[in-house]
Every structure is written in C-alpha cells, then in structure tokens.
CSV table of C-alpha atoms and ligand atoms in Angstrom, one decimal:
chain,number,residue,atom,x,y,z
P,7,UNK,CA,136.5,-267.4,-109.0
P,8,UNK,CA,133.2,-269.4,-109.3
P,9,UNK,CA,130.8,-266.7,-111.4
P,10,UNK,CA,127.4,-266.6,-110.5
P,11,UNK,CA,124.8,-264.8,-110.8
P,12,UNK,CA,124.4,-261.1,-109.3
P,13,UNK,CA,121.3,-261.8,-107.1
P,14,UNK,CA,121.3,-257.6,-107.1
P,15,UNK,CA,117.9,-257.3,-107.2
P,16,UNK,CA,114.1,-259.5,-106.7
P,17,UNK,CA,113.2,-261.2,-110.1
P,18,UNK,CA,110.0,-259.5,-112.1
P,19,UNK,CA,107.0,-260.9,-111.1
P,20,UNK,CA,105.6,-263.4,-113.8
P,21,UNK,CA,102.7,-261.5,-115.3
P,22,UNK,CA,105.1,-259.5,-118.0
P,23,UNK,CA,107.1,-256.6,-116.8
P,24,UNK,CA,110.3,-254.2,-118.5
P,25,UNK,CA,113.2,-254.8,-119.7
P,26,UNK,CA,116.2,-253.9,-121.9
P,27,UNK,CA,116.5,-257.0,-123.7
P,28,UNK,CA,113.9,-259.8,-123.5
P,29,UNK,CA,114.8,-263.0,-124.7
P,30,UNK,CA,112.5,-265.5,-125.7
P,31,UNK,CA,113.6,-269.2,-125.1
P,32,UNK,CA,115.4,-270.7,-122.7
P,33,UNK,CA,117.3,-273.4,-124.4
P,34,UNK,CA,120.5,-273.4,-124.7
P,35,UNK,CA,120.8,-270.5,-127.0
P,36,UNK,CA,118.5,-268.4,-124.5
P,37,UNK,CA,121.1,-269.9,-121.5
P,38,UNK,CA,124.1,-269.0,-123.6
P,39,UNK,CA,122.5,-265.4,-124.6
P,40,UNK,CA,121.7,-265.0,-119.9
P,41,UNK,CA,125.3,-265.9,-119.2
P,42,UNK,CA,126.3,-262.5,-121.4
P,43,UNK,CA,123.8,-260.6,-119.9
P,44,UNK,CA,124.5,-261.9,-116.8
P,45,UNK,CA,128.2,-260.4,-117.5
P,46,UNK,CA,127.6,-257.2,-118.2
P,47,UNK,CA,125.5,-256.8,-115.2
P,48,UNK,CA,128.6,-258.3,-113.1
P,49,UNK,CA,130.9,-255.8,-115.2
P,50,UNK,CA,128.7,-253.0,-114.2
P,51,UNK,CA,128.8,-254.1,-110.2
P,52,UNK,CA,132.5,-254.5,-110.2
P,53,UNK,CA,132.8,-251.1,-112.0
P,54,UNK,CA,134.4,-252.6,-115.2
P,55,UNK,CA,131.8,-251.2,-117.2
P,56,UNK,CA,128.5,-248.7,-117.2
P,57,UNK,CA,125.3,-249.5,-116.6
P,58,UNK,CA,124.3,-253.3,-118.0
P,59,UNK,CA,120.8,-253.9,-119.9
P,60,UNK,CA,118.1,-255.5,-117.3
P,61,UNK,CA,116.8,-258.4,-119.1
P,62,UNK,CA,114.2,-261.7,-118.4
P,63,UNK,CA,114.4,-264.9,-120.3
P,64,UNK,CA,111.0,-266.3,-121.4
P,65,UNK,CA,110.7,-269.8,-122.0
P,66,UNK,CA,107.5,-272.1,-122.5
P,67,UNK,CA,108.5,-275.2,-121.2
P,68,UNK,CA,108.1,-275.9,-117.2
P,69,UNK,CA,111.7,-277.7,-117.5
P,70,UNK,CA,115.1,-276.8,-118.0
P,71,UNK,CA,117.2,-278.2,-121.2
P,72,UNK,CA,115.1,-277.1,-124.3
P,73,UNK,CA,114.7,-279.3,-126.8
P,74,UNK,CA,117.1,-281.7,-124.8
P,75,UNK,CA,114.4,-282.8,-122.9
P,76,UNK,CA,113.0,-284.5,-125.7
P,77,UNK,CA,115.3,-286.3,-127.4
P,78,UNK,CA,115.4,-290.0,-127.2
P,79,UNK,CA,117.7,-291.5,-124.4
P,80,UNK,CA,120.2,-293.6,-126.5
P,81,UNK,CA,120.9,-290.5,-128.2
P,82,UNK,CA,124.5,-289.7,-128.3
P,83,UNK,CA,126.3,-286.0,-128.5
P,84,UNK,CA,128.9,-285.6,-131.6
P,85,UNK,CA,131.3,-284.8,-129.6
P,86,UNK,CA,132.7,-286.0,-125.7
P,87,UNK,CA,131.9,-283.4,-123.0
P,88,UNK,CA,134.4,-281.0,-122.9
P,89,UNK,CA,134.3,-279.8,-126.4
P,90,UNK,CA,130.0,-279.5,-125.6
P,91,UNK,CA,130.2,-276.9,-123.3
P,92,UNK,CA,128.3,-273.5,-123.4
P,93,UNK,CA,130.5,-270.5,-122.6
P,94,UNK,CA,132.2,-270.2,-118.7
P,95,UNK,CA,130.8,-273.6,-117.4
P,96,UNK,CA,132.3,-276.5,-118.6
P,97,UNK,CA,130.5,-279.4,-119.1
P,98,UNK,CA,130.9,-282.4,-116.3
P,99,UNK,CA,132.9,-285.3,-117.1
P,100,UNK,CA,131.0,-288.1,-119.0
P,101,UNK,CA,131.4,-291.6,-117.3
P,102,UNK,CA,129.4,-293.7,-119.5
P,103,UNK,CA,130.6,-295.3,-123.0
P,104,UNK,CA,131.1,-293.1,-126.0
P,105,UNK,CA,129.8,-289.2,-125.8
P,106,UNK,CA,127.0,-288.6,-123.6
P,107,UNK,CA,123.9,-289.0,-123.7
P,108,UNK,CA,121.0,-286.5,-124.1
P,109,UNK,CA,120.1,-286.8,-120.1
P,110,UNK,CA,123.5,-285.6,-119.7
P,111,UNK,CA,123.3,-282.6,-121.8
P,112,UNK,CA,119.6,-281.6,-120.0
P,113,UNK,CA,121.0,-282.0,-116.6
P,114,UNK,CA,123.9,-279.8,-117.5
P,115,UNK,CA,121.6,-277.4,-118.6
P,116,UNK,CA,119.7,-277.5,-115.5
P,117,UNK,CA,123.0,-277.1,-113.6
P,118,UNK,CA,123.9,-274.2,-115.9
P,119,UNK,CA,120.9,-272.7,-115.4
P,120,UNK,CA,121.5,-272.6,-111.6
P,121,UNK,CA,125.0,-271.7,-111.5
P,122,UNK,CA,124.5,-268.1,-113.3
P,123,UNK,CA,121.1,-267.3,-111.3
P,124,UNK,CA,119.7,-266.9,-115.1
P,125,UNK,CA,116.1,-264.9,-115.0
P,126,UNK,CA,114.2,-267.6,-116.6
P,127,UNK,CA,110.6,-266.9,-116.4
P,128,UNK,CA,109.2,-270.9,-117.6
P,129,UNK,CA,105.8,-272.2,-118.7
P,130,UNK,CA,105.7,-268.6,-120.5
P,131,UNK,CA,105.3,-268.7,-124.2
P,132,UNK,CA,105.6,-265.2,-126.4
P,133,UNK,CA,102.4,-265.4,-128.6
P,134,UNK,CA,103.4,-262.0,-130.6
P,135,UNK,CA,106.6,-259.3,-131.0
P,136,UNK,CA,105.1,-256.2,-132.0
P,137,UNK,CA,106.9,-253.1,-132.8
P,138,UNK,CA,105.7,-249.6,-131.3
P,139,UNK,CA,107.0,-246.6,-133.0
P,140,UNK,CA,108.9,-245.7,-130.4
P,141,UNK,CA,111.2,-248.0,-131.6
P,142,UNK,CA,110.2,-250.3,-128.5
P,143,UNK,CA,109.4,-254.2,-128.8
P,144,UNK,CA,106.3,-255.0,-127.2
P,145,UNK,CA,105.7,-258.6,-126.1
P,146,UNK,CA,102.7,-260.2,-125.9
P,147,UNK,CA,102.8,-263.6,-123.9
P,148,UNK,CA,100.7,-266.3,-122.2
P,149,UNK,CA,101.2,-264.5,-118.8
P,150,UNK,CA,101.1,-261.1,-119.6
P,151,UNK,CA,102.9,-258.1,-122.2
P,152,UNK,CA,106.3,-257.4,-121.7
P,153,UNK,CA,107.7,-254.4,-123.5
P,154,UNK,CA,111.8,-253.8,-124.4
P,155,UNK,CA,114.3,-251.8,-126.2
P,156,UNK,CA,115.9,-255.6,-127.8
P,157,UNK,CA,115.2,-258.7,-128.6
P,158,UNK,CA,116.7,-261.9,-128.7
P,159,UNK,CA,114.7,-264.8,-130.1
P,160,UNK,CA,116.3,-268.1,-129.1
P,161,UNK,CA,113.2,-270.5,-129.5
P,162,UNK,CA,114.6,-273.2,-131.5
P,163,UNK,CA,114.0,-275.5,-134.1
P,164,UNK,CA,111.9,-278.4,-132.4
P,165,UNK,CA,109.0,-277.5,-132.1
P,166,UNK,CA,108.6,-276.8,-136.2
P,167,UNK,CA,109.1,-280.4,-137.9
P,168,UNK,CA,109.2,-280.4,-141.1
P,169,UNK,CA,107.3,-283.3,-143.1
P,170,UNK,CA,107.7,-283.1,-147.0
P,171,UNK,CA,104.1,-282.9,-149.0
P,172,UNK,CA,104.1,-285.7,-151.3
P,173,UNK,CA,101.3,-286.5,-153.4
P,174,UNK,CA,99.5,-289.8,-152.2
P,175,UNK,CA,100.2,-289.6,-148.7
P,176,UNK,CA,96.8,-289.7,-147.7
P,177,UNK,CA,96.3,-292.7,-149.0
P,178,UNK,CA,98.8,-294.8,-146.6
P,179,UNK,CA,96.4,-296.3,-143.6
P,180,UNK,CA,99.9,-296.5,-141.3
P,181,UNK,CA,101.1,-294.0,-139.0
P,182,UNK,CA,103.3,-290.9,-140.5
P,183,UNK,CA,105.8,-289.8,-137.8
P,184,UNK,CA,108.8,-287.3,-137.6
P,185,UNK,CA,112.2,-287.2,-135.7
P,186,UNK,CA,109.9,-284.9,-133.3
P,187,UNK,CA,108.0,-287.7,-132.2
P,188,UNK,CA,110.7,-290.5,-131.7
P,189,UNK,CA,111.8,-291.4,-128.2
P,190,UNK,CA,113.1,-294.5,-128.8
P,191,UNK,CA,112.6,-298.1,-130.5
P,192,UNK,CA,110.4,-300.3,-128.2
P,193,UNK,CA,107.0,-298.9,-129.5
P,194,UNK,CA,108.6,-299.9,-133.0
P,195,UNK,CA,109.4,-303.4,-132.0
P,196,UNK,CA,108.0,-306.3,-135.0
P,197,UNK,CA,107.5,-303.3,-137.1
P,198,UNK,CA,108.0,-302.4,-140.6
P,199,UNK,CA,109.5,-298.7,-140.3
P,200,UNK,CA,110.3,-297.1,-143.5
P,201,UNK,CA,112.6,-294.2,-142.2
P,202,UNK,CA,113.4,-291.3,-144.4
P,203,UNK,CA,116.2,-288.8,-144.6
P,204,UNK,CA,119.8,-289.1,-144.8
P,205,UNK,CA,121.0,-286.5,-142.5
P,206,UNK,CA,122.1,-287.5,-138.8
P,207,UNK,CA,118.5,-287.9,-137.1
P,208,UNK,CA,117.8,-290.8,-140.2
P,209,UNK,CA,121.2,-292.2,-139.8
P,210,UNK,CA,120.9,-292.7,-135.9
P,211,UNK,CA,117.4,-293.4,-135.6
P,212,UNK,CA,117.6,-296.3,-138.5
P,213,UNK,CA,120.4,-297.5,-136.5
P,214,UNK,CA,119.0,-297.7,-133.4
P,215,UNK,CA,115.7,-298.9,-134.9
P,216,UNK,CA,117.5,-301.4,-136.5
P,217,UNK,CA,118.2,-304.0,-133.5
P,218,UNK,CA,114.0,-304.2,-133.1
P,219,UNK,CA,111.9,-303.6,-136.3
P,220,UNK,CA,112.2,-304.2,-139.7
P,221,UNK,CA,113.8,-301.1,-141.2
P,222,UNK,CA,114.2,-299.3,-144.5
P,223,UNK,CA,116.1,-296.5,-145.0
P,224,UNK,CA,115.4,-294.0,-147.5
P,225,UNK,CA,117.8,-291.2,-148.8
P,226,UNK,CA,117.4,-288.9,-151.8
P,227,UNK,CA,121.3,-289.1,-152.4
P,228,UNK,CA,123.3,-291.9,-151.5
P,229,UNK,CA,124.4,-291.4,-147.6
P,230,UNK,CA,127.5,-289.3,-147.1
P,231,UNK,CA,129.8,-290.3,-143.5
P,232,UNK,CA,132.0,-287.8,-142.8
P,233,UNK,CA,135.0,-289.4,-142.1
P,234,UNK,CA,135.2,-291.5,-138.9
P,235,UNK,CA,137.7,-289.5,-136.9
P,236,UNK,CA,135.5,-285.7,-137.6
P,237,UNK,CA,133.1,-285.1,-134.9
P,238,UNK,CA,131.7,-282.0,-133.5
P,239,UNK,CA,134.8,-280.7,-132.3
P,240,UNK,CA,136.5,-280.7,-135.9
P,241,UNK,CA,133.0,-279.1,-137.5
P,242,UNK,CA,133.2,-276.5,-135.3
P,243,UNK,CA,136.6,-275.8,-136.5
P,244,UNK,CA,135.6,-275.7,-140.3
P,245,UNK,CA,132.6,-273.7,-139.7
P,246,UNK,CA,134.8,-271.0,-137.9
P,247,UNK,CA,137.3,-270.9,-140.1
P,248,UNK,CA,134.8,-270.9,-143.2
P,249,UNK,CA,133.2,-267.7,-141.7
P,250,UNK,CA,136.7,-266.0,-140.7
P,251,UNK,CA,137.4,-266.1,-144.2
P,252,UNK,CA,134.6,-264.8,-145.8
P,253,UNK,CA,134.3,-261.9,-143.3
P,254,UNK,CA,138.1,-261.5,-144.6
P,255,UNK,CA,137.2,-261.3,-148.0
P,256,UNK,CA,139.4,-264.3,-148.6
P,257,UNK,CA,137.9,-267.3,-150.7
P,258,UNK,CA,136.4,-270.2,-148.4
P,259,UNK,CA,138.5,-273.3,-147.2
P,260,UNK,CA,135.3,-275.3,-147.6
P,261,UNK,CA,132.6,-276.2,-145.5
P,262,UNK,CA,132.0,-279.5,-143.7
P,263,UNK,CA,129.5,-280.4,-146.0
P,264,UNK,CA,131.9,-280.7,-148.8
P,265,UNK,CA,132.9,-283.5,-146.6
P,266,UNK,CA,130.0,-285.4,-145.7
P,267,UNK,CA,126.4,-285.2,-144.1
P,268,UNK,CA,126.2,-287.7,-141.4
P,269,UNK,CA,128.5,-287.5,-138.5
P,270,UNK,CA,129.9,-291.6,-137.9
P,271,UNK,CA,129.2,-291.4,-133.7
P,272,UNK,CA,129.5,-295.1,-132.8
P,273,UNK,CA,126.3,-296.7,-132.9
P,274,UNK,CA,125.5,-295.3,-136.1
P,275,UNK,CA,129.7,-296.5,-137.1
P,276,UNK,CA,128.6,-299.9,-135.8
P,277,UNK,CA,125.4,-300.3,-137.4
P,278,UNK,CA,126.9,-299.4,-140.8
P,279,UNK,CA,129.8,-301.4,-140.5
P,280,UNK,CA,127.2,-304.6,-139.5
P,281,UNK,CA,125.2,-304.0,-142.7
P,282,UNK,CA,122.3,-302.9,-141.2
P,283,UNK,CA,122.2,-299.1,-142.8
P,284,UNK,CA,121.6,-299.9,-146.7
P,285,UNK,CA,120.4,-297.1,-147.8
P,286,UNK,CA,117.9,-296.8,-150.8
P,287,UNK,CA,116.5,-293.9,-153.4
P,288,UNK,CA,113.1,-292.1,-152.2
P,289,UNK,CA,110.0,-294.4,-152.9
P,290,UNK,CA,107.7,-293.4,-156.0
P,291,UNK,CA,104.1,-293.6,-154.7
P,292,UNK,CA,102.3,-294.1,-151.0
P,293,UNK,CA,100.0,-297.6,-151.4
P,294,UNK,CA,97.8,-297.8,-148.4
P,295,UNK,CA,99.9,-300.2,-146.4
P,296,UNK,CA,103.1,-299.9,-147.2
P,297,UNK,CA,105.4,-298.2,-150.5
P,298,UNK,CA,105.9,-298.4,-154.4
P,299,UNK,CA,109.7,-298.0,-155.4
P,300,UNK,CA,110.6,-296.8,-158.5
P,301,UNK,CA,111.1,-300.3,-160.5
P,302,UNK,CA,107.5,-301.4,-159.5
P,303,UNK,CA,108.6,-303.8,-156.2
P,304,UNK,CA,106.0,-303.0,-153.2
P,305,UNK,CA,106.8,-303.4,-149.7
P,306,UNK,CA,105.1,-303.3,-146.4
P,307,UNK,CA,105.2,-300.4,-143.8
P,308,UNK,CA,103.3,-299.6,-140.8
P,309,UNK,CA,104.9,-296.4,-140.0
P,310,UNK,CA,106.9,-293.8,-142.5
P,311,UNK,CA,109.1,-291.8,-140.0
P,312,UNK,CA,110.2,-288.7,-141.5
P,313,UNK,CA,113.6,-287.6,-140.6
P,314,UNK,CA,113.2,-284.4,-143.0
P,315,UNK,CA,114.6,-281.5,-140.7
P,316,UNK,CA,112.9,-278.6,-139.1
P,317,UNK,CA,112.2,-275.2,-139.7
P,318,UNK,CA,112.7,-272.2,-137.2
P,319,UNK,CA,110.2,-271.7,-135.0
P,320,UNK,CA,109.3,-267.8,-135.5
P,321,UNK,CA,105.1,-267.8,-135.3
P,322,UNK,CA,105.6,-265.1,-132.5
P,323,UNK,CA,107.4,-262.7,-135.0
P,324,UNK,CA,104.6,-262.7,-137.4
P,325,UNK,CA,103.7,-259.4,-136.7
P,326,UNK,CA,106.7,-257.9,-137.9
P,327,UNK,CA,106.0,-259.2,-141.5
P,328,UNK,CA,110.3,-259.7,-141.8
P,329,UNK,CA,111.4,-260.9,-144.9
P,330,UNK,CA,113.1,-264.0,-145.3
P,331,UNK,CA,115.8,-265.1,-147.4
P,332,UNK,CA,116.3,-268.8,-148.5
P,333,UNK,CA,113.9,-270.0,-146.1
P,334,UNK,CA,115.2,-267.7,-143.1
P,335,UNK,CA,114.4,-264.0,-141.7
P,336,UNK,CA,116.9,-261.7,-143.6
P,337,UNK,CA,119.4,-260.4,-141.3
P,338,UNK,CA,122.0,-257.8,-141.7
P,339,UNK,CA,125.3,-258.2,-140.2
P,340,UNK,CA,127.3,-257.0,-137.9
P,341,UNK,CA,126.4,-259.5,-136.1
P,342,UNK,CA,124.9,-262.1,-138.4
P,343,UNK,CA,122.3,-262.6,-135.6
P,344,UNK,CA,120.9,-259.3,-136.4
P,345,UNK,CA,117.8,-259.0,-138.6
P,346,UNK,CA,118.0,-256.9,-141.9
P,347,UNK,CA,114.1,-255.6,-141.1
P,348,UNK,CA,114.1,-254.8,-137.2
P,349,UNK,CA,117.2,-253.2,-136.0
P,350,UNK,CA,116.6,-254.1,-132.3
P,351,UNK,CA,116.3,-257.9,-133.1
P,352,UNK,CA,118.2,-261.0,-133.0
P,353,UNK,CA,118.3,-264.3,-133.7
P,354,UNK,CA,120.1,-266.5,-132.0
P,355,UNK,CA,121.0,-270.6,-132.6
P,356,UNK,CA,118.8,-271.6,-135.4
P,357,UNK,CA,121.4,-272.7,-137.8
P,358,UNK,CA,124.2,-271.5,-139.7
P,359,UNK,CA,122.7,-269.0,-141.2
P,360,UNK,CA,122.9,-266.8,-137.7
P,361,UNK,CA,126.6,-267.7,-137.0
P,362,UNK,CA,128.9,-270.5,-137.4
P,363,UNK,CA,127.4,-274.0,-135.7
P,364,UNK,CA,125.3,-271.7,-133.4
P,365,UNK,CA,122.9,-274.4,-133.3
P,366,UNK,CA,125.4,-276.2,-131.6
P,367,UNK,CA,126.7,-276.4,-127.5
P,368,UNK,CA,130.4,-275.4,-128.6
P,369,UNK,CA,129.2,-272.9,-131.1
P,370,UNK,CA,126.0,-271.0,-129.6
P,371,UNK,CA,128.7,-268.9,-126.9
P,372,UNK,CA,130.4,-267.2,-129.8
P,373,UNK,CA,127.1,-266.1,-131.6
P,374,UNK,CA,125.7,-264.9,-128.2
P,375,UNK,CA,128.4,-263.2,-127.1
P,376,UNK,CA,128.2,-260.8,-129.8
P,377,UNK,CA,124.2,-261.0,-130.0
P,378,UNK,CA,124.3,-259.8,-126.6
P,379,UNK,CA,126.3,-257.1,-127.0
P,380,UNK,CA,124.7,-255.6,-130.2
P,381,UNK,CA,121.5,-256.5,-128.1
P,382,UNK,CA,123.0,-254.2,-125.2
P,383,UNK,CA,124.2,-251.5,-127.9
P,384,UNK,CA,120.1,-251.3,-129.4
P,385,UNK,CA,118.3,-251.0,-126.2
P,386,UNK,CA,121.2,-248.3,-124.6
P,387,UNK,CA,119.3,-246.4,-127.2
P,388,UNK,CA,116.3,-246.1,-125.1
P,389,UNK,CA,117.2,-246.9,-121.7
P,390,UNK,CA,114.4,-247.6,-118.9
P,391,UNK,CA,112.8,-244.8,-117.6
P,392,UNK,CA,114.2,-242.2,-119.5
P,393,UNK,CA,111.8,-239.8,-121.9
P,394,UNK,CA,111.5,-241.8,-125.3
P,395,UNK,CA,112.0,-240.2,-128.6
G,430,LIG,P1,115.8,-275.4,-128.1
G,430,LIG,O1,116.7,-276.4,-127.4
G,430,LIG,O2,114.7,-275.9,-129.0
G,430,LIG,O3,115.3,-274.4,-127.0
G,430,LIG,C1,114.4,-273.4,-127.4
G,430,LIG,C2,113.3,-273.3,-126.3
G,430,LIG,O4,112.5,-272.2,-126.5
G,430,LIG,C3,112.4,-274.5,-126.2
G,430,LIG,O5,112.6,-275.2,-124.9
G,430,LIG,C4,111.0,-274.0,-126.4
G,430,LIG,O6,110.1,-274.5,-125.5
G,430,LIG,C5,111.2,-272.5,-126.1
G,430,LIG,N1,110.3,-271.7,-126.9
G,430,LIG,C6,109.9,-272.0,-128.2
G,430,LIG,N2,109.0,-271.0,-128.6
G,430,LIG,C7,108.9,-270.2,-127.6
G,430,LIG,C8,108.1,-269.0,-127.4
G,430,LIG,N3,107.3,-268.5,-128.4
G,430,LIG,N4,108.1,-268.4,-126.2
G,430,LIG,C9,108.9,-268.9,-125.2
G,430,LIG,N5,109.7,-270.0,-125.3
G,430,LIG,C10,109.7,-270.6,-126.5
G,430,LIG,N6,124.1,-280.2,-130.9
G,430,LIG,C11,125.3,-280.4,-130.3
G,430,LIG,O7,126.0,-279.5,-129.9
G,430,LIG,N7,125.8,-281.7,-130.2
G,430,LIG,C12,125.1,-282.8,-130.7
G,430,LIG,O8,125.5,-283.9,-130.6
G,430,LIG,C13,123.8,-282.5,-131.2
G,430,LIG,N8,123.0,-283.6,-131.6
G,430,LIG,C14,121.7,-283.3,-132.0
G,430,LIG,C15,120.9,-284.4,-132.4
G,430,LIG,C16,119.6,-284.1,-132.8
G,430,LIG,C17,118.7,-285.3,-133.2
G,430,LIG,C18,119.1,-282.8,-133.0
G,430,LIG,C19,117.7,-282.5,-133.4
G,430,LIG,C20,119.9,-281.7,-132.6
G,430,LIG,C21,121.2,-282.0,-132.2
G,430,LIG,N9,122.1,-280.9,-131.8
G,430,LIG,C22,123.3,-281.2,-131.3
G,430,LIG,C23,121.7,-279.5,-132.0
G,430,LIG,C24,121.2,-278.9,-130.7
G,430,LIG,O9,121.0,-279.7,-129.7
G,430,LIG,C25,119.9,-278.2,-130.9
G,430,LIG,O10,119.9,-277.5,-132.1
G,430,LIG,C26,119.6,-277.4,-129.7
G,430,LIG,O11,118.6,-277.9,-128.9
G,430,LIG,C27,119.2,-276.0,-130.1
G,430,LIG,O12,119.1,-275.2,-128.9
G,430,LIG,P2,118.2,-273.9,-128.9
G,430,LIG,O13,118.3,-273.3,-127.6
G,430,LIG,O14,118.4,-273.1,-130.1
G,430,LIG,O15,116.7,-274.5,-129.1
C-alpha cells in the first residue's frame, strides 16, 4: 500500500498556530522526523493506536531539499541510491555515472515531501524557543508565535560555517571563502585557490577545483582515505554497531574514524590517483597576496577557501540558556536526541553526537523514529485543549 499522507484535516493557517510537536526545519531531518508523525496519525485513523500528536514543520527556506539545494552540482553522494533513502520511500534509481548527484537528492526530497502530505509551513524561520512554566514551548517565528507541548529542532548545520580565527588574516587582500559558499569551479578558473581542510568537503572540492585553477591543498594531518571499497553504506554499519555496543555496555568495535577521514567517491579516487591532491601542513602566516609556509617559501593566492566544518545552527534556542557539552547542547538519553536541560526537546540530524550518522539520508530515519516518539510521549503530557497544570 502506497502511504501517504492523512489529508484528515485543513493545514494551520501560516501566521503561527498549536501544536503537539512543532518541528523546526524542513530538511531532511525535519522530513524524516513528518514521516513519523505522519504515522502515528495514520495509526490513530486505522485504530492501531490512540490519539497521535498534531504537529507543523517550520522551515525558512521557500524550497524543498535543505541544505541540498545548495550544494554544488558535480557533487556526488557516498553512497548509490538505494542505501540514501529516508525511511518508507526509497530513493529513485540513479541513471547517471557514479552515485548521484546533489539535484538528485533535492528532487527526491521534493518528491518525498509530496508523497507523505508533510505540514511544511516554508519561508518561516523560528527566531526564538522559549519555555513557559507550564512546561509549554512557545515559538516565536517570522510569521507569527506558535506554542507546543515538544520540540524537535532539525535546522541543520549549513547555515553555521565555521572559519578558523588565525592571526593575520586581515592582512590577505584576496577573498576568504568557506565550503558554504562554493557552487562550483568556473568562477575559480586561472586562479590560485589555497583550499583548506582535509575532511570530505576539502578533498572533493580540491579535486574538482583541480581541472581549472591552480590549487593548494592544506591539511593539519596528512590526508586519511578510507579505504576505496567503504562508502556510506559501510559507515553506516560501523556507526550502528559502535552505538549498539556501548548502549550494551560492551567495549566499542571502533569507529570509522579509526579508519580514515575522507571517503574515496570517484572523482576525488581519480584526482588522487592522477597526482593532483598533494596535500601540505597548515601555512604559518597570511602575506597580503598570497601565504608564508613554515620553511619561509611564499606563494600566491587569490582566494583561501576554508573547508573547516560547520557548527549547529541553534541561534533560535538561545533563550533556553542549554548547556553544551564538547561544542554541542547536552542531551540526556533515552533517546540521544533528547536534551539534558529541556525535557520536551530534541535534536535531530546534526551529527553523531544525536545518534549514529543521523546527519546522514540512511541514518536520520532511525534517530527520528525514536525522536518522534519520545517527542509524542512529552507533549501527551499536556495534550491540546485540556486544563494545563
Ligand atoms: P539541512 O539540510 O541543513 O536542513 C535544515 C533546514 O532547516 C534548512 O533548509 C534551513 O533553511 C532550515 N532552518 C534552519 N534554521 C531554521 C529556523 N530557525 N527556522 C526554520 N527553518 C530553519 N549525507 C549523506 O547521506 N550522503 C552524502 O553523500 C553526503 N554528502 C555530503 C556532502 C557535503 C559537502 C555536506 C556538507 C554534507 C553531506 N552529507 C551527506 C550530509 C547531509 O547531507 C547533510 O548533513 C544534510 O543536509 C543535513 O540535513 P538536515 O535536515 O539536518 O539539515
């Protein structure tokens, strides 16, 4: 049977409304987090279950696909389609070379999107998540409050780049840039690019600068592949079975980054194998057009493109002063999504540290699926409409 969604009722008007469980992005994470909800409400038609949360999906953008949307076309998934698929809708067959292609992943989103009837409300950003002693979650947004008994922040990574401060930068005259702002090589072409970072965003973008400027590549360590036959299927894997284990109390297998840090997806495999990705240690000083290395030798550069990461994108919480632990909110499982300082709050695909590869397509569904119902547990607490403690 084709599940879609319940169509039971008219959606909220867009000005802010109430909910059980409001999610805020609409990513995949936010998608992955509807299609649960979405379930339960199903569950509760069909008489499987009681009564199912009410929930809206908030997300800024006026597009579906999330960050998707703004990678750069020759980008090229870890892993081939079917093992990139959020839960109950697998993803369409891929007919082009290698693993697809961002596009791909953006219209499948769309499609996904669609299928499930998923409340998104978009161009809607939450400004501030404020907690009212009633235990409610009161959500103020760019088109109007919306209050809630959960939750569920989904909003990503993207839009926080970060850019190491080093001292000197101010003195380079060329243009700093970060992953964030890279959609391809043609505005790089006759350049010299000095790329930095030797995760997978510096390893592919150096290689598919490579072709059309002058590059330099830049890693603190020397560059780790993971071996050529692991890709995002086989990470998955270790990052489950790492997790299983410690929730066990067993000791770890290992992680997948006692394996490697860059992920050998064929253009990057090509590029390497050609020569082209020589990595070198982290230059010493900025010189206003180009870089000092550590044994005195200068070299040109008109743009430094900083492929350093990005932090979670949690400005809206910043009201509920939550404490963070090694660079994240502190959360308290069960689930890990949960955080340690709001018990109606979740947080869902921002790395590892909310649940195995849950910033991942194959990996958010688990993460949501129990988000959700911990999400669903939390605002039963204080259903709609009835007298609040
Ligand atoms: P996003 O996709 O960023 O979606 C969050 C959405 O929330 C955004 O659209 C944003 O507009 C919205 N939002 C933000 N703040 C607010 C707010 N305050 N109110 C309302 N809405 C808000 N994963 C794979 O599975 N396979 C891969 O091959 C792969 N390759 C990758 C390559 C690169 C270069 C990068 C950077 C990531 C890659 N990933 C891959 C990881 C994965 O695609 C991303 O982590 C994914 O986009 C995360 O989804 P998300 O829903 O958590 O966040």
């Amino acid at each position: 049977m084709q599940e879609t969604g319940t169509g039971q009722e008219a959606f909220p008007a867009a000005g802010g409304g109430d909910v059980d469980v409001l999610v805020i992005g609409g990513g995949q994470a936010g998608l992955a987090a509807g299609y649960y909800l979405n379930r339960l409400r199903r569950d509760e038609a069909s008489g499987r279950s009681g009564p199912a949360p009410s929930f809206a999906i908030l997300h800024a953008n006026r597009e579906p696909g999330g960050a998707w949307q703004d990678y750069w076309a020759s980008l090229e998934l870890f892993s081939p389609a079917a093992y990139s698929s959020l839960p109950g809708y697998q993803m369409p067959a891929w007919t082009g070379q290698g693993n697809p292609a961002a596009g791909h992943v953006t219209e499948y989103l769309s499609r996904y999107e669609a299928r499930y009837d998923l409340r998104v409300y978009r161009s809607v950003r939450a400004t501030a998540v404020h907690a009212a002693a009633d235990g409610e979650y009161i959500t103020d947004t760019t088109r109007g409050r919306w209050t809630s008994r959960a939750v569920i922040s989904a909003t990503g990574t993207w839009n926080t780049p970060y850019l190491p401060q080093l001292p000197g930068a101010e003195l380079f005259e060329g243009r700093q840039l970060h992953t964030a702002d890279y959609r391809g090589a043609d505005p790089f072409a006759g350049l010299n690019v000095v790329v930095v970072g030797g995760g997978n965003s510096g390893a592919q973008i150096a290689a598919d600068l490579a072709p059309a400027a002058s590059v330099t590549w830049v890693t603190r360590k020397p560059p780790r592949y993971l071996p050529d036959d692991v890709d995002g299927r086989e990470l998955f894997r270790i990052a489950t079975r790492h997790v299983r284990a410690l929730a066990a109390g067993e000791p770890s297998p290992g992680t997948a980054a006692s394996l490697g840090d860059i992920v050998a997806v064929p253009p990057v495999r090509e590029a390497r194998d050609a020569g082209l990705l020589q990595a070198r240690p982290m230059f010493s000083r900025f010189l206003p057009n180009g870089v000092e290395w550590e044994n005195g030798e200068q070299s040109a550069a008109d743009v430094i493109l900083w492929c350093t990461g990005f932090r979670p994108g949690l400005a809206h919480l910043q009201p509920l002063s939550l404490r963070t632990r090694n660079g994240a909110p502190a959360t308290e499982p069960p689930p890990a999504t949960r955080s340690a300082d709001s018990r109606g709050l979740f947080f869902l695909g921002y790395g590892d540290w909310c649940g195995p590869a849950s910033a991942t397509l194959i990996g958010v569904g688990a993460a949501a699926r129990e988000t959700v119902a911990a999400a669903a547990s939390a605002a039963a607490a204080h259903p709609v409409g009835s007298p609040r403690p």
